[in-house]
Amino acid sequence: MVTTHILGYPRIGERRELKRALEAFWLGTADEAHLERVGAEIRAANWAKQTRAGLGVITTGDFAFYDQMLNQVVLLGCLPARFGFDPRGVTLREYFALARGSTDQPAMEMTKWFDTNYHYLVPELSEETRFGGGTQRYFDEIRDAVALGYAVKPVLIGPLTFLRLSKTVQPGFDRLRLLDALAEIYAGILARLKTMGVACVQLDEPALCLDLEPAWLDGYARAYKTLAARAPKLLLATYFGGTADYADRIARLPVHGIHIDAVRAPSQLQPWRNLLPQDWVLSAGVVDGRNVWRTDLRRVLSTLQPLHDLLGERLWIAPSCSLLHVPVSLAAERRLDPDIRAQLAFADQKIEEIRVLGRALDEGARTVQDDIEASDAAQRARRNFAANEKVRGSVAQLKPATFERASPFAQRVERQRARLGLPLLPTTTIGSFPQTTEVRQTRAAYRRGDIRHEEYMDAMRAEIRHAIERQEGIGLDVLVHGEAERNDMVQFFAERMAGFAISEYGWVQSYGSRCVKPPIVYGDVFRPEPMTVDIARYAQSFTAKPVKGMLTGPVTILQWSFVRDDRPREETAFEIALALRAEVEDLQKAGIKIIQLDEPALREGLPLKQRDWAGYLDWAVRAFRLAASVAADDTQIHTHMCYSEFNDILPVIAAMDADVVSIESSRSRMELLGAFRTFQFPSDIGPGVYDIHSPRVPAVREITGLIERACAVIPAERLWVNPDCGLKTRGWPETEAALRNMVKAAQVVRGRLGSKYAR
Ligand code: GLN
Ligand code: ZN
């Protein structure tokens, strides 16, 4: 029989039970026993689901109270020493202190998991790192599953991927030097699993889909030789990309099989067919673990059938990657348009698809004829679903000139300066102001239907007016309306554009207890009517200072949505860009002088392999320009980026041709500035001068120091002064205090620079 399995399952629970339990525990309204119970229930439910779907092995060890990398840190016993915790008995409180910070230690750094919107905690390694003596929790969870009689396949993040995703706290220390010690610990863990009756372990090595230097490839050979010695059977799991570059080296590793992502990189099926060692299984990831569309069962079967003929029982089938990246179940969705819903598959439906595919191979397609016909019908329905001739026509007819501003930056900047009359080192913020409990409660009341739209909007307008008054009081130069009326920077626009659907419970874990609900692009995208113009005009009416019109950029809207997989991503990006372009035009007509298009997700969309970067960046930059370039010379276009390092793509950011770019940089103590020494950035730039992730109020002197450091590499007349990102997660008291200090710091530096820069 074909073995069916999954690589991992969402752990937040069908109704975000884990989120609620975590937050109650952190607040102190529920105890540890309650949290443990919710965790155990979610695990048990997930195992039961896999059993009900008849999967061949039950995946365990994929649960985490916060994050799988943090679990691995705790299991390996390599906690950051700065916390001073004993690795042998990490309590839940200590575990959360690592994830969220303690009174005297900032949290471990968080960063995006490959090209997903999931954030993991970055292990901190150094020359002094010692592995071993970690906690029992991982083994306990597996023992529970074994005790229930399940044929389990525990998951571990493989040693090379673990190291690759770690950071070293000593500059210059090569973390590969820790590999041998790490491999020994893995060997011990695997041997212990074997004594527990585990027959097969899944070692996740998505790092094999990255560009790897020879030393890392050699590392695989060395480490796997050590860890395989006393191990159960090992399934090497790769995903998010192709492994063909290294397939012949991988095939020499002492493991018993490989899982490959046949959705992202289907072309690797062929090389693996030829290279697969005699005693290996090939796990084909044929159901998309990163998107929400139903699988085309007929097409997938036609790929699998010849593989099955060749490999027989050595063929395994699975989703392409862990189902962590899709919502749990469609069952709860009551309001989705039935025609759209019929095209979708969330995690539970994907498990079912895997079951059907397995049965088709084992017993013949005939036995699942109904399922295949339903899948055919869904595919037929999707073709040209919600297509719009006009939209497609406008995308097809785009001319190169449509991507260009009327004049180059050097000319635009003069006209903008004349129109805006800003001081040197203008101060501004990134867009959102504190989303207070009141704002959130009002929104919840509106969503429940307790208050009507007008009442809701009145409350939001009051909040916006209030935000303008506060900014006037603080003395900022360029104001924002504060985004009180936006639930989320992507969903807000998705709700206002045709072609997007919003699910009710389609939550996906972003980090810890935080979940996002990516909108679903099911049809051609366009803007039926203006989305932000009324609010922008309203905010501007209270002040003589410029208020920025605030939009989310096309790449970020695309990146944080589930997008159609039957059309090129760039086509959808261009459609979104055209909708935003119309909005930019309308804002401009309404007298808005500055318009910001946020693109925080531009960097995370980068493909895993560097050779694919240029192709992506080319259309991503063009999509941004398409949205922005309708701005007249004297309309100032801003963009904002955060969440990642941008040092290596500064030329790309420059190619977006915005007039002002604000970039997160204070968290890394302005490391970003190094890149400005070698690359002459053409337009204005606002490196963030304070971290908005903590309530700490930076002192004036601290900010003047950062501004002056920035002045050393960026001409002062190019420099803006702003925080790292939006302030919606902050409270008003610290926000006002911090912004006052920021404004003061800008004044101090202006004074020091003297009149030579008078504008
Ligand atoms: N304008 C948005 C805000 O201030 C930008 C958010 C972001 O960059 N993630 O909230
Ligand atoms: Zn940001």
Short mmCIF file of C-alpha atoms in Angstrom, two decimals, residues 414-595:
data_model
loop_
_atom_site.label_atom_id
_atom_site.label_comp_id
_atom_site.label_asym_id
_atom_site.label_seq_id
_atom_site.Cartn_x
_atom_site.Cartn_y
_atom_site.Cartn_z
CA GLU A 414 12.27 70.61 -6.25
CA ARG A 415 8.59 70.89 -6.99
CA GLN A 416 7.63 68.90 -3.90
CA ARG A 417 9.86 71.04 -1.72
CA ALA A 418 8.30 74.19 -3.05
CA ARG A 419 4.82 72.86 -2.49
CA LEU A 420 5.33 71.28 0.94
CA GLY A 421 7.68 73.78 2.57
CA LEU A 422 9.06 71.27 5.08
CA PRO A 423 12.01 71.94 7.39
CA LEU A 424 15.30 70.10 7.16
CA LEU A 425 15.02 66.61 8.73
CA PRO A 426 11.22 66.47 8.47
CA THR A 427 9.55 64.40 11.17
CA THR A 428 6.76 61.92 10.47
CA THR A 429 5.35 58.56 11.54
CA ILE A 430 4.71 55.38 9.58
CA GLY A 431 0.93 55.42 9.59
CA SER A 432 -0.89 53.76 12.45
CA PHE A 433 -1.49 55.19 15.89
CA PRO A 434 -2.45 53.17 18.98
CA GLN A 435 -5.38 50.87 18.37
CA THR A 436 -6.79 51.40 21.82
CA THR A 437 -9.07 48.96 23.60
CA GLU A 438 -11.90 51.35 22.79
CA VAL A 439 -11.18 51.30 19.08
CA ARG A 440 -10.99 47.52 19.08
CA GLN A 441 -14.15 47.16 21.14
CA THR A 442 -16.05 49.48 18.82
CA ARG A 443 -14.88 47.44 15.84
CA ALA A 444 -15.92 44.20 17.55
CA ALA A 445 -19.33 45.69 18.30
CA TYR A 446 -19.74 46.68 14.68
CA ARG A 447 -18.69 43.23 13.49
CA ARG A 448 -21.22 41.61 15.82
CA GLY A 449 -23.88 43.92 14.44
CA ASP A 450 -24.39 45.70 17.78
CA ILE A 451 -23.83 49.10 16.20
CA ARG A 452 -24.58 50.37 12.73
CA HIS A 453 -22.09 51.46 10.12
CA GLU A 454 -22.68 55.17 10.66
CA GLU A 455 -22.17 54.89 14.39
CA TYR A 456 -18.98 52.92 13.83
CA MET A 457 -17.63 55.43 11.34
CA ASP A 458 -18.48 58.34 13.65
CA ALA A 459 -16.39 56.73 16.37
CA MET A 460 -13.51 56.15 13.94
CA ARG A 461 -13.71 59.71 12.64
CA ALA A 462 -13.54 61.01 16.20
CA GLU A 463 -10.44 58.90 16.75
CA ILE A 464 -8.86 60.23 13.55
CA ARG A 465 -9.54 63.83 14.48
CA HIS A 466 -8.05 63.15 17.86
CA ALA A 467 -4.90 61.67 16.26
CA ILE A 468 -4.47 64.78 14.11
CA GLU A 469 -4.79 67.05 17.14
CA ARG A 470 -2.26 65.04 19.09
CA GLN A 471 0.22 65.17 16.23
CA GLU A 472 -0.20 68.92 15.97
CA GLY A 473 0.49 69.11 19.69
CA ILE A 474 3.60 66.97 19.37
CA GLY A 475 4.87 69.17 16.58
CA LEU A 476 5.33 66.58 13.82
CA ASP A 477 5.83 67.98 10.32
CA VAL A 478 4.02 65.40 8.19
CA LEU A 479 0.94 63.87 9.75
CA VAL A 480 -1.03 60.65 9.27
CA HIS A 481 -4.66 59.87 9.97
CA GLY A 482 -3.67 56.95 12.21
CA GLU A 483 -5.50 54.04 10.52
CA ALA A 484 -8.09 53.65 13.29
CA GLU A 485 -10.68 52.48 10.75
CA ARG A 486 -8.48 49.62 9.45
CA ASN A 487 -8.75 46.14 10.92
CA ASP A 488 -5.62 45.10 9.07
CA MET A 489 -3.50 46.75 6.42
CA VAL A 490 -4.25 44.06 3.82
CA GLN A 491 -7.74 42.95 4.74
CA PHE A 492 -8.99 46.55 4.74
CA PHE A 493 -8.13 46.86 1.05
CA ALA A 494 -9.15 43.29 0.19
CA GLU A 495 -12.63 44.07 1.55
CA ARG A 496 -12.84 47.02 -0.82
CA MET A 497 -11.55 45.42 -4.01
CA ALA A 498 -13.47 43.06 -6.26
CA GLY A 499 -11.93 39.62 -6.71
CA PHE A 500 -11.10 39.09 -3.01
CA ALA A 501 -12.98 36.92 -0.51
CA ILE A 502 -12.55 37.07 3.25
CA SER A 503 -13.08 33.88 5.21
CA GLU A 504 -14.57 33.85 8.68
CA TYR A 505 -12.18 31.48 10.42
CA GLY A 506 -9.36 31.13 7.90
CA TRP A 507 -6.69 31.88 10.50
CA VAL A 508 -3.06 30.96 10.02
CA GLN A 509 -0.43 31.21 12.75
CA SER A 510 1.97 34.08 12.24
CA TYR A 511 3.86 33.66 15.51
CA GLY A 512 3.01 32.53 19.01
CA SER A 513 -0.60 33.39 19.64
CA ARG A 514 -0.73 35.79 16.73
CA CYS A 515 -2.76 34.65 13.73
CA VAL A 516 -3.52 36.30 10.42
CA LYS A 517 -6.42 35.73 8.09
CA PRO A 518 -5.09 36.13 4.58
CA PRO A 519 -7.73 37.25 2.08
CA ILE A 520 -8.33 34.94 -0.86
CA VAL A 521 -7.96 36.23 -4.42
CA TYR A 522 -10.47 34.25 -6.44
CA GLY A 523 -11.10 36.52 -9.41
CA ASP A 524 -9.81 39.46 -11.37
CA VAL A 525 -9.07 42.36 -9.08
CA PHE A 526 -10.40 45.86 -9.49
CA ARG A 527 -11.56 48.80 -7.42
CA PRO A 528 -15.30 49.42 -7.72
CA GLU A 529 -15.02 52.78 -5.94
CA PRO A 530 -12.57 54.92 -3.95
CA MET A 531 -11.38 53.20 -0.79
CA THR A 532 -9.63 55.80 1.35
CA VAL A 533 -10.38 59.18 -0.18
CA ASP A 534 -13.14 60.29 2.21
CA ILE A 535 -11.10 59.55 5.29
CA ALA A 536 -7.99 61.17 3.83
CA ARG A 537 -9.94 64.31 3.00
CA TYR A 538 -11.53 64.30 6.44
CA ALA A 539 -8.17 64.02 8.23
CA GLN A 540 -6.62 66.73 6.08
CA SER A 541 -9.47 69.11 6.88
CA PHE A 542 -8.23 69.64 10.46
CA THR A 543 -4.73 70.78 9.71
CA ALA A 544 -2.64 72.94 7.44
CA LYS A 545 0.20 70.44 7.65
CA PRO A 546 0.30 67.69 5.01
CA VAL A 547 -1.47 64.45 5.98
CA LYS A 548 -0.19 61.38 4.15
CA GLY A 549 -2.68 59.33 2.16
CA MET A 550 -2.00 55.79 3.35
CA LEU A 551 -2.16 52.72 1.11
CA THR A 552 -0.78 49.20 1.24
CA GLY A 553 1.40 48.45 -1.75
CA PRO A 554 0.52 45.85 -4.40
CA VAL A 555 3.32 43.41 -3.56
CA THR A 556 2.40 43.34 0.13
CA ILE A 557 -1.29 42.82 -0.61
CA LEU A 558 -0.35 39.96 -2.92
CA GLN A 559 2.19 38.46 -0.55
CA TRP A 560 -0.17 38.42 2.43
CA SER A 561 -3.09 36.93 0.53
CA PHE A 562 -3.84 33.49 -0.83
CA VAL A 563 -3.47 34.08 -4.54
CA ARG A 564 -4.80 32.14 -7.50
CA ASP A 565 -2.39 29.42 -8.51
CA ASP A 566 -3.71 29.08 -12.05
CA ARG A 567 -2.41 32.48 -13.12
CA PRO A 568 1.05 34.04 -12.86
CA ARG A 569 1.47 35.97 -9.60
CA GLU A 570 2.61 39.06 -11.44
CA GLU A 571 -0.66 39.31 -13.33
CA THR A 572 -2.54 39.53 -10.06
CA ALA A 573 0.07 41.96 -8.74
CA PHE A 574 -0.53 44.22 -11.72
CA GLU A 575 -4.28 44.07 -11.27
CA ILE A 576 -3.93 45.10 -7.63
CA ALA A 577 -1.49 47.79 -8.72
CA LEU A 578 -4.00 49.21 -11.19
CA ALA A 579 -6.66 49.36 -8.48
CA LEU A 580 -4.23 51.23 -6.22
CA ARG A 581 -3.20 53.47 -9.09
CA ALA A 582 -6.78 54.63 -9.41
CA GLU A 583 -6.77 55.33 -5.68
CA VAL A 584 -3.54 57.33 -5.88
CA GLU A 585 -5.07 59.37 -8.66
CA ASP A 586 -8.22 60.06 -6.65
CA LEU A 587 -6.29 60.99 -3.51
CA GLN A 588 -4.24 63.39 -5.54
CA LYS A 589 -7.37 64.94 -7.02
CA ALA A 590 -8.73 65.35 -3.50
CA GLY A 591 -5.72 67.55 -2.70
CA ILE A 592 -3.63 65.01 -0.80
CA LYS A 593 0.00 66.04 -1.35
CA ILE A 594 1.80 63.00 0.04
CA ILE A 595 0.81 59.38 -0.57
#
